[in-house]
mmCIF file of C-alpha atoms and ligand atoms in Angstrom:
data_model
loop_
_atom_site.group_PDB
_atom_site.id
_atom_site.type_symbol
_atom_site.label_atom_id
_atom_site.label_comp_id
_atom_site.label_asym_id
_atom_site.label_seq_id
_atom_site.Cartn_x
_atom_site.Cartn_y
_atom_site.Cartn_z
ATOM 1 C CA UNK F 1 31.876 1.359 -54.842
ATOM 2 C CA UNK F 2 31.904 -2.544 -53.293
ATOM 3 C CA UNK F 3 31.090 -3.616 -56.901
ATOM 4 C CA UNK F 4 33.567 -1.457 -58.231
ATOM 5 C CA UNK F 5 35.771 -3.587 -56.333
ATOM 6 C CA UNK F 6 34.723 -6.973 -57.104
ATOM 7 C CA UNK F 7 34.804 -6.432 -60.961
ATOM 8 C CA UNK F 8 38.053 -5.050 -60.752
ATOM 9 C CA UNK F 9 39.321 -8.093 -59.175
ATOM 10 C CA UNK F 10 36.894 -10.432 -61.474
ATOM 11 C CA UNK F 11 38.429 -8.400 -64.148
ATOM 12 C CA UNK F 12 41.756 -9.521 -63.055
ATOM 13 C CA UNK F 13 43.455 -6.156 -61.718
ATOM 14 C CA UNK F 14 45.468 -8.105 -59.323
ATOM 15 C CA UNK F 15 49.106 -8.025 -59.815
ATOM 16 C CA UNK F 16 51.186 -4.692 -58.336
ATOM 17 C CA UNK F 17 50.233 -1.626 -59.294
ATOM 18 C CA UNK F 18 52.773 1.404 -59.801
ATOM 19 C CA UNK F 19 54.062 2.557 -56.502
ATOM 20 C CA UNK F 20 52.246 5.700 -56.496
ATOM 21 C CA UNK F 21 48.784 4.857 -56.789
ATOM 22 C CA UNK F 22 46.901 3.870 -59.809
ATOM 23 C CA UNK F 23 46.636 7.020 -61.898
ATOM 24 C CA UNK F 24 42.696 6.878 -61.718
ATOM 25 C CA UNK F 25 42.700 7.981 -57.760
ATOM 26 C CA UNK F 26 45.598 9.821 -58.167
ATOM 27 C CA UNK F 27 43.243 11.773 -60.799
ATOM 28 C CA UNK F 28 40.422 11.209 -58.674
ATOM 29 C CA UNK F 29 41.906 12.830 -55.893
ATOM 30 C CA UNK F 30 42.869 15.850 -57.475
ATOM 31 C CA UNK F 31 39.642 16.340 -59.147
ATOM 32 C CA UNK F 32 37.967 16.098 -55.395
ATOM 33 C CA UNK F 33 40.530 18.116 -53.458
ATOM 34 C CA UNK F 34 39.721 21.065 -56.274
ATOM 35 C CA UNK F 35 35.805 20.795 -56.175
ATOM 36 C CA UNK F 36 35.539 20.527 -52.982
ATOM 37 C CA UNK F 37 38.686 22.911 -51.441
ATOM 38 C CA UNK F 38 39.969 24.421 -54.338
ATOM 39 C CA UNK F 39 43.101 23.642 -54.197
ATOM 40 C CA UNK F 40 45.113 21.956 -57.093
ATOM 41 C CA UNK F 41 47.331 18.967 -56.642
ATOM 42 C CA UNK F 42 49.272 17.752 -59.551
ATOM 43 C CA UNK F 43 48.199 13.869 -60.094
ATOM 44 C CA UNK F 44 51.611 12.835 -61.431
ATOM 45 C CA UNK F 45 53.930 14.675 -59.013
ATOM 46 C CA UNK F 46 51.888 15.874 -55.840
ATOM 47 C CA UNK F 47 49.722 12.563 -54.559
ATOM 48 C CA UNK F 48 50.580 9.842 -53.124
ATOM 49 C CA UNK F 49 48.062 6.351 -52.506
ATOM 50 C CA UNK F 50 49.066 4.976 -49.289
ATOM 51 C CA UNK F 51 48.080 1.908 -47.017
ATOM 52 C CA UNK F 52 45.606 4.189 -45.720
ATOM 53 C CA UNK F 53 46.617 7.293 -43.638
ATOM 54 C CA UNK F 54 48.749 5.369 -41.044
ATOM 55 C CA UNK F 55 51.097 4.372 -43.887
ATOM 56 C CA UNK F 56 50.877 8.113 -45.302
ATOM 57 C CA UNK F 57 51.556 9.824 -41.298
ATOM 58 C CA UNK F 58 54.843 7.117 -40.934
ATOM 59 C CA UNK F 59 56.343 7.207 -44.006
ATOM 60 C CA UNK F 60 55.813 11.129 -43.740
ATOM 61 C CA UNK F 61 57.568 11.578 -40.371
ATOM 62 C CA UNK F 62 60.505 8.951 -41.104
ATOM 63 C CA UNK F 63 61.144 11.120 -44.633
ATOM 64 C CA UNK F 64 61.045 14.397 -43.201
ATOM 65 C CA UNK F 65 62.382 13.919 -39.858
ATOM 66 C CA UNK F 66 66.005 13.228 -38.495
ATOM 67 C CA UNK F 67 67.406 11.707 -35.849
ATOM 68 C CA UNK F 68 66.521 14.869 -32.733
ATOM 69 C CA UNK F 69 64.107 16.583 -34.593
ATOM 70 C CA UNK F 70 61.272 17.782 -32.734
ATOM 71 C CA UNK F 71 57.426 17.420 -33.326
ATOM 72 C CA UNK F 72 55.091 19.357 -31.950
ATOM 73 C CA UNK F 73 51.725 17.970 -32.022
ATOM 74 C CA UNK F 74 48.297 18.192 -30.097
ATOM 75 C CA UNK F 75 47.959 16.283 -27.089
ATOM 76 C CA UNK F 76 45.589 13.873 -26.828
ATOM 77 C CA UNK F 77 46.956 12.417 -29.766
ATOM 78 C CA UNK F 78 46.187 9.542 -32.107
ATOM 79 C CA UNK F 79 48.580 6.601 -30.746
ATOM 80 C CA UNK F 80 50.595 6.109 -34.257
ATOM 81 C CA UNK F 81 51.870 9.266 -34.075
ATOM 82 C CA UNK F 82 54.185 8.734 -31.154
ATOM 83 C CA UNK F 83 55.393 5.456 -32.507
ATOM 84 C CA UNK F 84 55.929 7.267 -36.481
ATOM 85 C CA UNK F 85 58.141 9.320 -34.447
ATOM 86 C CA UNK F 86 59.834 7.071 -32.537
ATOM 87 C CA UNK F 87 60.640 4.884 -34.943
ATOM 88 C CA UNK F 88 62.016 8.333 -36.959
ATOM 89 C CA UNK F 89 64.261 8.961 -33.569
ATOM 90 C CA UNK F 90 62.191 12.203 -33.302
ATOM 91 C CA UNK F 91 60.812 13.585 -30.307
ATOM 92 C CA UNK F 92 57.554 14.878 -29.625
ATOM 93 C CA UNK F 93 56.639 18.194 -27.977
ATOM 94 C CA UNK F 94 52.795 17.641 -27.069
ATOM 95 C CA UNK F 95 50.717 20.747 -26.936
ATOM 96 C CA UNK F 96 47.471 20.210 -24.700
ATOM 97 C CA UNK F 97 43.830 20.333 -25.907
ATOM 98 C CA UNK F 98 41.604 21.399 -22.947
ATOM 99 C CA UNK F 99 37.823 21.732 -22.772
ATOM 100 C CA UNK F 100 36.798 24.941 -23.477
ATOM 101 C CA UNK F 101 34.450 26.765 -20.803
ATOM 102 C CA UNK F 102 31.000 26.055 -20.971
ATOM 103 C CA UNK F 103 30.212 29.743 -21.340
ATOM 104 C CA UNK F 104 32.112 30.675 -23.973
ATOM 105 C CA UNK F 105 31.007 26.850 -25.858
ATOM 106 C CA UNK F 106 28.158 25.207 -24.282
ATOM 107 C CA UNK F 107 28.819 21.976 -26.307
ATOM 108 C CA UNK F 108 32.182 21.599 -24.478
ATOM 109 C CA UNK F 109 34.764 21.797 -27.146
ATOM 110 C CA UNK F 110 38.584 21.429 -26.813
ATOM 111 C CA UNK F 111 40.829 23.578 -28.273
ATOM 112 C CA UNK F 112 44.689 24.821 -27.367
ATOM 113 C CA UNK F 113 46.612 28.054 -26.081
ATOM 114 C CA UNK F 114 48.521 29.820 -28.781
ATOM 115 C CA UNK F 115 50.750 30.576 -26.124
ATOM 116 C CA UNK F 116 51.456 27.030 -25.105
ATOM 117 C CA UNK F 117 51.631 26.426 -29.234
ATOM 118 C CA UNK F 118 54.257 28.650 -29.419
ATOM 119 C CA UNK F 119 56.122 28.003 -26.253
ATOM 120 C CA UNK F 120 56.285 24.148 -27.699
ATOM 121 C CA UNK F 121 58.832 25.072 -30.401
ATOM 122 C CA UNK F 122 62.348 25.217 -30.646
ATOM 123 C CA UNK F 123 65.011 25.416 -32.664
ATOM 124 C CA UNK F 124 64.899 22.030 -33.631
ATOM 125 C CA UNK F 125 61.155 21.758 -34.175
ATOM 126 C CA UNK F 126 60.675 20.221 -37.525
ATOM 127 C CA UNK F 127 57.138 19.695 -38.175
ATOM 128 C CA UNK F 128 53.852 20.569 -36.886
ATOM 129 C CA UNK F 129 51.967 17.517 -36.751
ATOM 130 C CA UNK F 130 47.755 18.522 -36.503
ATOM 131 C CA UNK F 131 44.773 16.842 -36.275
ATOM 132 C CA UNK F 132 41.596 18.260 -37.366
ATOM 133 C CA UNK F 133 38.722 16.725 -37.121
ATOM 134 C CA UNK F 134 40.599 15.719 -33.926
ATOM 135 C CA UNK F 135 40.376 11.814 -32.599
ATOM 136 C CA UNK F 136 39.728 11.304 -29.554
ATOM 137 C CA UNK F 137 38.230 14.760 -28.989
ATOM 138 C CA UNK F 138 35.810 15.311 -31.888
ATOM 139 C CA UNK F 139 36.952 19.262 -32.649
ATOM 140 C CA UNK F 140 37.205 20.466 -35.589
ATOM 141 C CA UNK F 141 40.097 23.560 -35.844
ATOM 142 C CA UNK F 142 38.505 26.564 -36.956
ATOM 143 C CA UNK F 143 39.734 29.093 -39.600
ATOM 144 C CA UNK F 144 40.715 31.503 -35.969
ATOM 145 C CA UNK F 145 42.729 28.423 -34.591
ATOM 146 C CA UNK F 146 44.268 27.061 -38.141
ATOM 147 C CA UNK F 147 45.391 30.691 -38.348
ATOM 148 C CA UNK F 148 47.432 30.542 -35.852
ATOM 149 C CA UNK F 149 48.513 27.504 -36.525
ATOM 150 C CA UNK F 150 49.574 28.805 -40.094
ATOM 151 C CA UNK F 151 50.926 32.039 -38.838
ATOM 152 C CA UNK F 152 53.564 29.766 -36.555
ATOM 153 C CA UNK F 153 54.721 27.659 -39.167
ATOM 154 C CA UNK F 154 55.202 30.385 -41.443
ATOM 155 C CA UNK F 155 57.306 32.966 -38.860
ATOM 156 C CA UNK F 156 59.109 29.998 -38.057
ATOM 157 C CA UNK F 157 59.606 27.938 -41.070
ATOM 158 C CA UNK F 158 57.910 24.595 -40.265
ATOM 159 C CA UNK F 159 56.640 22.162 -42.400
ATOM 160 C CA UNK F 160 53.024 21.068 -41.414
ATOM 161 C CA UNK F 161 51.329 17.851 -41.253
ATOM 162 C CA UNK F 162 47.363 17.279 -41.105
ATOM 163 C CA UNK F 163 45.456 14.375 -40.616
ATOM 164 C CA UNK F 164 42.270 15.080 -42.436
ATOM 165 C CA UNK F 165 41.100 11.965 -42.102
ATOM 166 C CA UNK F 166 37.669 13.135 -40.503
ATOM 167 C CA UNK F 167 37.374 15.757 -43.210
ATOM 168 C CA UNK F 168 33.960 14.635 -44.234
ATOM 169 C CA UNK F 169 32.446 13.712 -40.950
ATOM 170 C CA UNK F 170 31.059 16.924 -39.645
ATOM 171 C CA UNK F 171 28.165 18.113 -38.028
ATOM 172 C CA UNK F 172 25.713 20.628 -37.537
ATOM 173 C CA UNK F 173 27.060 22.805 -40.449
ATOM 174 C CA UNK F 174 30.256 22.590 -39.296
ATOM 175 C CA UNK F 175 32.677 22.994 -42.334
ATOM 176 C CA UNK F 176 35.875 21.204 -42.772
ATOM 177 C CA UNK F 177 38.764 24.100 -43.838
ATOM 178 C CA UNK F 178 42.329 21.911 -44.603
ATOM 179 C CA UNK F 179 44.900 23.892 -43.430
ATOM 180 C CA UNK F 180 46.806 24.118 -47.128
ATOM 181 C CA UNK F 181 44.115 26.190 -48.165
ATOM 182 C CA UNK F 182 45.230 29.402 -45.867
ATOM 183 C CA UNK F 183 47.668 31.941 -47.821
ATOM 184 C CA UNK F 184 51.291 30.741 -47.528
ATOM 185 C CA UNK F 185 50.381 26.922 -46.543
ATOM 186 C CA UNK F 186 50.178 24.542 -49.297
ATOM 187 C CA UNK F 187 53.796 24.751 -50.349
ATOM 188 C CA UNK F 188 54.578 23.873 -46.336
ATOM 189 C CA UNK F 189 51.866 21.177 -45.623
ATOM 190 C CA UNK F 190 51.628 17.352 -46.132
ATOM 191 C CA UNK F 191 47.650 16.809 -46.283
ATOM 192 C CA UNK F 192 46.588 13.109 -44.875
ATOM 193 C CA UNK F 193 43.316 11.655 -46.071
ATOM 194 C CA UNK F 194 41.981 8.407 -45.924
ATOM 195 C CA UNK F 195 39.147 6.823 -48.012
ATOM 196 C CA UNK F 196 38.153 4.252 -44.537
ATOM 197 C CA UNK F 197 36.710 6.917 -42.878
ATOM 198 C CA UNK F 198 34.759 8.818 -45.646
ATOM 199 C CA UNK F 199 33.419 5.377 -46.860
ATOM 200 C CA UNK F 200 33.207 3.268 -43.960
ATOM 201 C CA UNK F 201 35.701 0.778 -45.105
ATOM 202 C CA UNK F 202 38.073 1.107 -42.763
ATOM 203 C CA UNK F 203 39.400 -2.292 -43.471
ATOM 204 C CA UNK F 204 40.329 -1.075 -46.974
ATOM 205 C CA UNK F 205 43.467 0.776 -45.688
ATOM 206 C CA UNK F 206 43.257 3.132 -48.789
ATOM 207 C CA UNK F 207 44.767 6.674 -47.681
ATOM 208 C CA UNK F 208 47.025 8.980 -49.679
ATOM 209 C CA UNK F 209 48.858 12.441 -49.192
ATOM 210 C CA UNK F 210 48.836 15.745 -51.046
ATOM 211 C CA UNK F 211 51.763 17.864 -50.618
ATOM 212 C CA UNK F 212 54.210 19.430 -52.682
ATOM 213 C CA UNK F 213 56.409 17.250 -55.302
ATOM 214 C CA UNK F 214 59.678 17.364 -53.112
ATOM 215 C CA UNK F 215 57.866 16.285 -50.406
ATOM 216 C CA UNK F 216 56.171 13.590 -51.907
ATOM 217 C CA UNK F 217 59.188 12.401 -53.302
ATOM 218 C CA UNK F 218 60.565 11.725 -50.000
ATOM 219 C CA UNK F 219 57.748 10.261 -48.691
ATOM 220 C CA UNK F 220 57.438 7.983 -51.589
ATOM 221 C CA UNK F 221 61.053 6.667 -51.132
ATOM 222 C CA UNK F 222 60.156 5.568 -47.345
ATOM 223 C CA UNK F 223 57.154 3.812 -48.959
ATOM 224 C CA UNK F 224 58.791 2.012 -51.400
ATOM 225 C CA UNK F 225 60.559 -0.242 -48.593
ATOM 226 C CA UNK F 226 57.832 -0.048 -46.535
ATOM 227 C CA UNK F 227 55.163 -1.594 -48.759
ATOM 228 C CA UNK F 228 55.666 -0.530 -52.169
ATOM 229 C CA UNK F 229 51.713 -0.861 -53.270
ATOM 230 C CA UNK F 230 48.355 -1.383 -52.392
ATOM 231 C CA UNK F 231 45.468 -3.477 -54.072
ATOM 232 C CA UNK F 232 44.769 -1.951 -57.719
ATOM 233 C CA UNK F 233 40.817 -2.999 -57.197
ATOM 234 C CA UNK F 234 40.083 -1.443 -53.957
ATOM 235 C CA UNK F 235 42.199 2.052 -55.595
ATOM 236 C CA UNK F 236 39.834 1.737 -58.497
ATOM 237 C CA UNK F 237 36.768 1.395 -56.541
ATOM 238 C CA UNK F 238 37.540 4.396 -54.404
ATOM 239 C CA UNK F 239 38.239 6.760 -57.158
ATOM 240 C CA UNK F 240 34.934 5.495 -58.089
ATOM 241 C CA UNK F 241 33.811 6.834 -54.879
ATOM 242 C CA UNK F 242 35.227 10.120 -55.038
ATOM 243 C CA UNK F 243 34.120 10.799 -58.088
ATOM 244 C CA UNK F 244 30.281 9.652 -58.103
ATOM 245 C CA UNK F 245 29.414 9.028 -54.587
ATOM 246 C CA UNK F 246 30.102 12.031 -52.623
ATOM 247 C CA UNK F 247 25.926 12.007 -51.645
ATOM 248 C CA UNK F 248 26.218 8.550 -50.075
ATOM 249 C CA UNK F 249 29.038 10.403 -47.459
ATOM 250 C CA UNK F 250 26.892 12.768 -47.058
ATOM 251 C CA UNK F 251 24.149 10.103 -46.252
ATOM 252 C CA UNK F 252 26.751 8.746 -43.968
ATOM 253 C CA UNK F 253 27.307 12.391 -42.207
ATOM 254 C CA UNK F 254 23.905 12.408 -41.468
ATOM 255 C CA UNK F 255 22.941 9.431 -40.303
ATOM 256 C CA UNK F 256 26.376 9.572 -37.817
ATOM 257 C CA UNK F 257 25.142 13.296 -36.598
ATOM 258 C CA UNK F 258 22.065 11.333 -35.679
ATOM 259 C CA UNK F 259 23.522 8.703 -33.751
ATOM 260 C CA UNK F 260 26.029 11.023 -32.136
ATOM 261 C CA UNK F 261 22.787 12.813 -30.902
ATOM 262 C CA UNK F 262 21.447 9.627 -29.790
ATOM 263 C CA UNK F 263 24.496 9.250 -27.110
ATOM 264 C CA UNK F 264 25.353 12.369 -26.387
ATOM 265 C CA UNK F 265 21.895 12.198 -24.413
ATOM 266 C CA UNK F 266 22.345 8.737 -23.482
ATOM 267 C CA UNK F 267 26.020 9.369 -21.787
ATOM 268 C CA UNK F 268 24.176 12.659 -20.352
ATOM 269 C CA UNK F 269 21.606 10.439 -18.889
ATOM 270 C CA UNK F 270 24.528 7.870 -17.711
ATOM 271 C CA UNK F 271 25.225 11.142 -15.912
ATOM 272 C CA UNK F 272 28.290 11.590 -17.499
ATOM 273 C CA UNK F 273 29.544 15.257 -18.144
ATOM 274 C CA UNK F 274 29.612 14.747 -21.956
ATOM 275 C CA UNK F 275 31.825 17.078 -24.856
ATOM 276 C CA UNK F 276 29.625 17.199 -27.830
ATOM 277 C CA UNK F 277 31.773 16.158 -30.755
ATOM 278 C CA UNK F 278 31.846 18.496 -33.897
ATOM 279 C CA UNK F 279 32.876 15.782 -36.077
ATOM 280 C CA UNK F 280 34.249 12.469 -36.010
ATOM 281 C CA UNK F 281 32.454 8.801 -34.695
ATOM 282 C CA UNK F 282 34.086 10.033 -30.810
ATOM 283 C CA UNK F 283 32.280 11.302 -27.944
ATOM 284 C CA UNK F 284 34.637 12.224 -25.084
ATOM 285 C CA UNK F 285 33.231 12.225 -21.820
ATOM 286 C CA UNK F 286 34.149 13.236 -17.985
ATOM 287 C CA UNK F 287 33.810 10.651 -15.183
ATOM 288 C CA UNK F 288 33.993 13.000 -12.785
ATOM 289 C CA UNK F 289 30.214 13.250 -12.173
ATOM 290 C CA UNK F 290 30.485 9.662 -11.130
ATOM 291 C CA UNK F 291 32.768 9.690 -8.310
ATOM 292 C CA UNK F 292 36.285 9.582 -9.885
ATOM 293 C CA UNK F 293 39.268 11.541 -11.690
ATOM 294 C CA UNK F 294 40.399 8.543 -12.642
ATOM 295 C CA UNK F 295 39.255 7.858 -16.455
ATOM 296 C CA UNK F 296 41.546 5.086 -16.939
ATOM 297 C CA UNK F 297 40.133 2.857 -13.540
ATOM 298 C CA UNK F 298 37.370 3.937 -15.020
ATOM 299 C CA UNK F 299 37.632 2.598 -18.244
ATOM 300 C CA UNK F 300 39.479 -0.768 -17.207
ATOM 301 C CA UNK F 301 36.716 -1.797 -14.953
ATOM 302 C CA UNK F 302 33.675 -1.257 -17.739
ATOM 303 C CA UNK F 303 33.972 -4.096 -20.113
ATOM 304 C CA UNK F 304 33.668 -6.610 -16.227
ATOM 305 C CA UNK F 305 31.486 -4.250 -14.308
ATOM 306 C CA UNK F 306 29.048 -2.731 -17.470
ATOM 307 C CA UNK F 307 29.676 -4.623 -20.435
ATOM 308 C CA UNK F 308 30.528 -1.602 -22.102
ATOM 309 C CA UNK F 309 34.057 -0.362 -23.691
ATOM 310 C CA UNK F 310 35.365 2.755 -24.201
ATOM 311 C CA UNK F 311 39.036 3.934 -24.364
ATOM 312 C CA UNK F 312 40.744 5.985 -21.384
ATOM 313 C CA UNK F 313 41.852 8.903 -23.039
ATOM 314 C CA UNK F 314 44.935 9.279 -21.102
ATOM 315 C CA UNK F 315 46.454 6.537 -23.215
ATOM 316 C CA UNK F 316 46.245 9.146 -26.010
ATOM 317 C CA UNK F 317 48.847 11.786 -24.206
ATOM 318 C CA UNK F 318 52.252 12.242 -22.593
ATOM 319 C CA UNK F 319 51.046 14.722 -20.060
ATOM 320 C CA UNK F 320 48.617 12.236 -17.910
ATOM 321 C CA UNK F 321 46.999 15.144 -16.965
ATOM 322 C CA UNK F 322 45.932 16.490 -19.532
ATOM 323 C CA UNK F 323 43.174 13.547 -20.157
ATOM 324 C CA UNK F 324 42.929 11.899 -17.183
ATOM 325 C CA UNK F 325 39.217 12.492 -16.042
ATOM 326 C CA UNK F 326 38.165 11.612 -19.998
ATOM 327 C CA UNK F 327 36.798 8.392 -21.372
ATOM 328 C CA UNK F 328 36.108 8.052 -25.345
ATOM 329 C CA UNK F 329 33.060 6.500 -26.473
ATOM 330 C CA UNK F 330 31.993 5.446 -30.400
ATOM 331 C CA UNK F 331 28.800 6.221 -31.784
ATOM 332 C CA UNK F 332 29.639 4.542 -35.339
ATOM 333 C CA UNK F 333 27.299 1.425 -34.140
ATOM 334 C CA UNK F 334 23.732 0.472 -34.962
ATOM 335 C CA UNK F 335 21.178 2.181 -33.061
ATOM 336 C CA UNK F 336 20.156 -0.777 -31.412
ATOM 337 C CA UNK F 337 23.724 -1.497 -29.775
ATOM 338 C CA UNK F 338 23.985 2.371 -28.565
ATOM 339 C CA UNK F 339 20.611 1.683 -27.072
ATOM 340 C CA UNK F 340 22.016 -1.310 -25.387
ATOM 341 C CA UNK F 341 25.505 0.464 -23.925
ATOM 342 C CA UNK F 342 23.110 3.191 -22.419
ATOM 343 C CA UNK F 343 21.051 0.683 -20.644
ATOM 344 C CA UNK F 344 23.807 -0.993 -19.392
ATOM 345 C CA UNK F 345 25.659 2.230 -18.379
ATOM 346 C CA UNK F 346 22.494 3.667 -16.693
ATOM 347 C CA UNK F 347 22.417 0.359 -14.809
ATOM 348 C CA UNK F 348 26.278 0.730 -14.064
ATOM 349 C CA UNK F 349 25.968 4.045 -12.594
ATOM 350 C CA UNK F 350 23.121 3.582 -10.318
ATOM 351 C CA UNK F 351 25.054 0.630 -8.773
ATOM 352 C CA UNK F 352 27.895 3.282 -8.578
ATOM 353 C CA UNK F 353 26.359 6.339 -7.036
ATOM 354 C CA UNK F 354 26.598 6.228 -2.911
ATOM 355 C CA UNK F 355 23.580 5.583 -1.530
HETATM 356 N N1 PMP V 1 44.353 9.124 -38.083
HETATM 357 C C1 PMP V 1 43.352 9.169 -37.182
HETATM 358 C C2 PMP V 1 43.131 10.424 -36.414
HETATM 359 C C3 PMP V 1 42.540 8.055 -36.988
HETATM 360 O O1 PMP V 1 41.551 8.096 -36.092
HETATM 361 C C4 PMP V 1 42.778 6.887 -37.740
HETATM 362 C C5 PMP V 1 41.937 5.636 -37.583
HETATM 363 N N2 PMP V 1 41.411 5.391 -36.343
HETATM 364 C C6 PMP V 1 43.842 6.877 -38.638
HETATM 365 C C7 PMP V 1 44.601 8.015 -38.785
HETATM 366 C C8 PMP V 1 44.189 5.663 -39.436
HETATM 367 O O2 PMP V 1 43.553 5.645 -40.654
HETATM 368 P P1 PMP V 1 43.760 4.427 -41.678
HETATM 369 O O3 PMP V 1 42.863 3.326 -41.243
HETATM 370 O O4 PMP V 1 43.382 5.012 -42.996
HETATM 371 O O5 PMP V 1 45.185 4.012 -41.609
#
């Protein structure tokens, strides 16, 4: 796929390409989204190549929302969100993600109360902005919990919006479902992918959306004043990718499952109370066991007292609440440098504990 790249640009695909998307991807995408989910997108009329899936979540919100529309999304949430709907005049309606029990899921997953869902819309709810595989928390929805999802935005005539862009980064069997493949959803969903995550080139900034053709008209005329394009050769090079080089993701899932093993048991040994992530590079975990509530002291004081960074995830939500004990970690590092973070963390926490 890199190569693909560099010939395209040796071969002098450098000037604009159409607004759309090259029509390669666009085909590209459509073939993938029918192998692999089959579900059929119309290349011409229903995709859309953005600069990658924050351009494709912005441009989406500022078409389809007015000023006073609500969106109700899941809280922690992914920090461009609130500023897409901002800058839209919108107003967000955050839904909370808790931790599951242990009993009922030893690994610690998150996951929301229909009844809170529900309760979070109103009459001026416009869209249902979701996140599955879920940054910061590493869920992935399942078909029970996209369900009711679906079921909502159908009795209630919502327009969802889903940010796959961990669709191929799952683990332990765990299979991605998008949420326009339940009965009733694709003609009401905007579907957000992004090529930097399922290729590790996040400095690409290739994304695009499938949805309906009304839809992506909309969406398109937001994008044509707020960037118009995206570099032809790194489009070619990831239809490439989607076409022949779906095993090297899979490579990719692998070897990430691995090193998300590697710190679940390091932040475990940190003596962290960790939530093992079902997909994703994110490993939430609970300072509690170390003497606080307070994940965001926690997480300001790391980088000076441990040499080690990871993100508060109360920065992530409205409600501080909601994730104020949590602290997200990544695991998409060399083995070498998680190795090194544990050390230092293990170090870090012995100074910590009262003696
Ligand atoms: N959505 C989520 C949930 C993300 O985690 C990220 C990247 N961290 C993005 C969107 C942005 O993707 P891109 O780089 O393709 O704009």
């Amino acid at each position: 796929m890199l190569e693909q790249a560099v010939e395209a640009i040796r071969g002098g695909l450098n000037q604009y390409p159409p607004g759309p998307g090259l029509p390669p991807l666009r085909q590209a995408i459509a073939a993938h989204r029918k192998a692999r989910y089959g579900i059929s997108y119309d290349p011409d009329t229903e995709i859309l190549v953005t600069v990658g899936a924050t351009e494709a979540i912005s441009a989406t919100i500022l078409a389809l929302c007015e000023t006073g529309d609500e969106v109700v999304l899941l809280e922690p949430y992914y920090d461009s969100y609130a500023a897409a709907i901002a800058l839209a005049g919108a107003v967000r309606r955050p839904v909370p993600l808790r931790p599951v029990p242990r009993e009922t899921d030893a690994g610690g997953r998150f996951s929301f109360d229909v009844q809170e869902l529900r309760a979070a819309v109103t009459d001026r709810t416009r869209l249902l902005l979701i996140n599955s595989p879920h940054n910061p928390t590493g869920t992935s929805l399942t078909i029970e919990e996209l369900q009711q999802i679906a079921d909502l935005a159908i009795e209630r005539d919502l327009i969802v919006v889903t940010d796959e862009v961990y669709e191929h980064l799952t683990f332990d069997g765990v299979v991605h479902t998008p949420i326009a493949t339940l009965p009733g959803m694709r003609d009401r969903t905007v579907t957000v992918s992004s090529a930097g995550k399922t290729f590790s080139v996040t400095g690409w900034k290739v994304g695009w959306i499938c949805a309906p053709s009304a839809f992506v008209r909309a969406v398109t005329t937001v994008k044509q004043f707020l960037t118009f394009t995206h570099s032809g050769a790194m489009q070619l090079a990831v239809a490439h990718g989607l076409l022949r080089e779906m095993e090297w993701v899979e490579a990719l899932r692998s070897s990430l499952q691995l090193r998300r093993d590697r710190l679940v048991e390091g932040l475990a040994a940190v003596g962290l109370d960790v939530h093992v992530p079902e997909a994703t590079y994110f490993i939430v975990a609970d300072v509690r066991p170390l003497g606080t509530d307070d994940g965001e002291a926690f997480a300001r004081a790391l980088p000076h007292d441990a040499g080690v960074v990871g993100i508060p995830v109360g920065v992530f939500c409205d409600n501080a609440e909601t994730g104020r004990p949590f602290v997200r970690f990544a695991f998409c590092k060399r083995d070498d440098v998680l190795d090194e973070a544990v050390d230092r963390l293990v170090t870090y926490a012995r100074r910590r504990r009262p003696v």
